[in-house]
Coordinates of C-alpha atoms in Angstrom, one line a residue:
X782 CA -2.9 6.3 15.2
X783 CA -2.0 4.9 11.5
X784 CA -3.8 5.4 8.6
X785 CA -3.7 3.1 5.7
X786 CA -4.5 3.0 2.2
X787 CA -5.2 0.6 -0.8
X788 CA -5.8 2.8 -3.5
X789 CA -7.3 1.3 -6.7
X790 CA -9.0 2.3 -9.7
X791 CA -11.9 0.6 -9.1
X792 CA -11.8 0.5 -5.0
X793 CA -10.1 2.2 -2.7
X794 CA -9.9 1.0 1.1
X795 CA -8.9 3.1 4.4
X796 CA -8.1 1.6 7.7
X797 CA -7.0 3.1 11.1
X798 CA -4.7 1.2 12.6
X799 CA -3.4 1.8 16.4
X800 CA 0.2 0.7 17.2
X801 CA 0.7 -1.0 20.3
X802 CA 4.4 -1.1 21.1
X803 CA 5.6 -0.7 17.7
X804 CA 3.1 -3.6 16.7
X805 CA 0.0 -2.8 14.4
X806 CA -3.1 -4.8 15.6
X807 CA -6.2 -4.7 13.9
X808 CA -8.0 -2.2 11.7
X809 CA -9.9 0.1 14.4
X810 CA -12.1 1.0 11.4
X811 CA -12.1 0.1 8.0
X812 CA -14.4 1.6 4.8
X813 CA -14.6 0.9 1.2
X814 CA -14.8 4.0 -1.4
X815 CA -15.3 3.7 -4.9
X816 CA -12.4 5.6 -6.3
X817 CA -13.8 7.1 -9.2
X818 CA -16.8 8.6 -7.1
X819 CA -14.3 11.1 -6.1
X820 CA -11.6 13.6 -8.2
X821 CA -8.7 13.5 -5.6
X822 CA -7.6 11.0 -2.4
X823 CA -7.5 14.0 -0.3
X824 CA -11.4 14.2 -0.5
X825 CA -11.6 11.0 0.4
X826 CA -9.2 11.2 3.0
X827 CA -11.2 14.5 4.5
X828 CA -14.5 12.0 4.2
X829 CA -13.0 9.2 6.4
X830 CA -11.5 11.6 9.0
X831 CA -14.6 13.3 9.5
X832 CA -16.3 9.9 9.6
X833 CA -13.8 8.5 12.1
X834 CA -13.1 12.2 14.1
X835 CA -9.5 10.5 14.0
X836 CA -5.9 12.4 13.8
X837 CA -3.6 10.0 12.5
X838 CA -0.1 11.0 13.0
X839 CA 1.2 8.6 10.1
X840 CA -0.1 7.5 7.0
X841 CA 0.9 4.7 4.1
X842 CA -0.9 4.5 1.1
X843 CA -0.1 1.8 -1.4
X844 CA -0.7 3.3 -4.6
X845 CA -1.9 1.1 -8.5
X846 CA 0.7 2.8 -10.1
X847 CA 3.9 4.5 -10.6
X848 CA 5.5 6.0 -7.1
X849 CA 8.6 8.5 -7.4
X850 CA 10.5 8.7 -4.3
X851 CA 7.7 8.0 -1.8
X852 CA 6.2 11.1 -2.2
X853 CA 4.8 11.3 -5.4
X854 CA 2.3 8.9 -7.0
X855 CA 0.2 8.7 -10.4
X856 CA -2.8 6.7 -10.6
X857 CA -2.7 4.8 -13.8
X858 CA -6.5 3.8 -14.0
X859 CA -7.8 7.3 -12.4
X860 CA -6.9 10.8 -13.6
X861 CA -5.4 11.5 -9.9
X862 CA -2.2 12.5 -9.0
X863 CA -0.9 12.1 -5.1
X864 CA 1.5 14.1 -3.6
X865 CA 2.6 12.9 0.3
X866 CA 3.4 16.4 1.1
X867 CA -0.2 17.9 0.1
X868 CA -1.9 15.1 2.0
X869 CA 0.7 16.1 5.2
X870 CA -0.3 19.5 4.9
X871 CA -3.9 18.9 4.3
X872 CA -4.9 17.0 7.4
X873 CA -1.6 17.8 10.0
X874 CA -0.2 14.6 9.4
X875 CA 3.3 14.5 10.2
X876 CA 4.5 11.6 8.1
X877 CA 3.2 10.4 4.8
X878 CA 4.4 7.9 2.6
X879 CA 3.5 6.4 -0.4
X880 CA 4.4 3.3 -2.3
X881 CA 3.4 0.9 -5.0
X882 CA 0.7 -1.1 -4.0
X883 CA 2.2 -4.3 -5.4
X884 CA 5.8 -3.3 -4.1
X885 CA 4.2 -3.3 -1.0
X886 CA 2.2 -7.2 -1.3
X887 CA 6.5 -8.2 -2.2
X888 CA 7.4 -6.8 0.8
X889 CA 5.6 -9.7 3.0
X890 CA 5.9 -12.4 0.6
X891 CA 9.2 -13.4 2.4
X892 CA 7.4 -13.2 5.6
X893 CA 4.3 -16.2 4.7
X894 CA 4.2 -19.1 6.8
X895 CA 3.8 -22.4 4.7
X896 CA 0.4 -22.8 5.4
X897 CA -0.6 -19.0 3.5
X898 CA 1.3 -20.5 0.8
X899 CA -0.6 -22.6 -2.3
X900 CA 1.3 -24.2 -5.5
X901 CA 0.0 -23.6 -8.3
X902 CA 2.9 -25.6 -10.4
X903 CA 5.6 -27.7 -8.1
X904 CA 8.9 -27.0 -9.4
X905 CA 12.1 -26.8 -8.3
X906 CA 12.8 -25.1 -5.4
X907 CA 16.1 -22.3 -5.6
X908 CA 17.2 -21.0 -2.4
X909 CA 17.5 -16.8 -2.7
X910 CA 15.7 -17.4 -6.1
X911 CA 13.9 -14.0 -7.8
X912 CA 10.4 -14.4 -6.7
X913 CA 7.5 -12.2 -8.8
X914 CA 3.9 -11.1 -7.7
X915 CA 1.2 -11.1 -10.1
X916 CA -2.4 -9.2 -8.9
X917 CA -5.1 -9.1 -12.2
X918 CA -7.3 -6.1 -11.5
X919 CA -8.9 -3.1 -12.6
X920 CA -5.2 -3.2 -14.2
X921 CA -2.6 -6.1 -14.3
X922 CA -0.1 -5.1 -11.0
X923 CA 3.4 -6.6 -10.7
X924 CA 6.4 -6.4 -8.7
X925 CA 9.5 -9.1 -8.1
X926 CA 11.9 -9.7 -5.3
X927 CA 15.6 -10.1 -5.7
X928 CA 18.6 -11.3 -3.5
X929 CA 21.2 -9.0 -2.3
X930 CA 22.8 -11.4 -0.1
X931 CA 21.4 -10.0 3.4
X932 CA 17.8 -10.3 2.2
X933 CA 15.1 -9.6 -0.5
X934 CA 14.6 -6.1 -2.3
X935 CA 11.0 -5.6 -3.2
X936 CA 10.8 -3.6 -6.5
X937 CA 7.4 -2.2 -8.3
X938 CA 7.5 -2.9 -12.4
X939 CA 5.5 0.3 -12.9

């Protein structure tokens, strides 16, 4: 069992995933929080788990702000701070990882077929070109993608 996280300052979403062959399907259960109904993600977390009675084994949490070496996380529109090894601890779960949520939206741009794709403005089209990602929200989110010559590396601007 996987449990996931879109952690906003205005909303915060949590969804249990099950993997099936090293393939997530979808979400077994999914609930909406209002994130600043609550001081801390871990009592969130403990709400949803109690909720769900489920023992996730993993967890991923994409974070609206700043993430130092997916562990540690700041929210920039909430006073909360994260730390992976706290919410580990807190719930037995062995593996906890945290990234920037729009860092983690780059990640599958690559990945769209054509049809999930919309132009806004035709241009010209640059093979291995640096691609951004732009998400207005509680805050303004972005992130970019760059060539390394085997692939894109998704990066967070926060």
């Amino acid at each position: 069992m996987l449990l996931g996280g879109d952690i906003g300052g205005t909303k915060t979403v949590l969804a249990l995933y099950a993997m099936d062959r090293g393939i997530l399907g979808e979400a077994l259960h999914k609930t909406r929080f209002a994130s600043a109904s609550y001081c801390c993600l871990e009592d969130m977390v403990a709400e949803f788990l109690r909720e769900t009675g489920a023992q996730p084994v993993a967890a991923s949490f994409g974070v609206a702000g700043p993430v130092t070496d997916r562990r540690h996380a700041r929210i920039t529109n909430l006073p909360w701070t994260i730390s992976a090894e706290n919410i580990g601890s807190s719930f037995g779960i062995r593996d906890v990882y945290l990234l920037n949520d729009l860092r983690a939206i780059a990640v599958a741009v690559p990945h769209l077929q054509p049809d999930s794709i919309c132009t806004l403005h035709p241009g010209t089209f640059r093979p291995h070109g640096n691609i951004a990602v732009v998400a207005p929200g509680t805050g303004l989110g972005t992130a970019f993608l760059v060539w390394t010559g085997e692939g894109y590396k998704a990066l967070a601007s926060e």
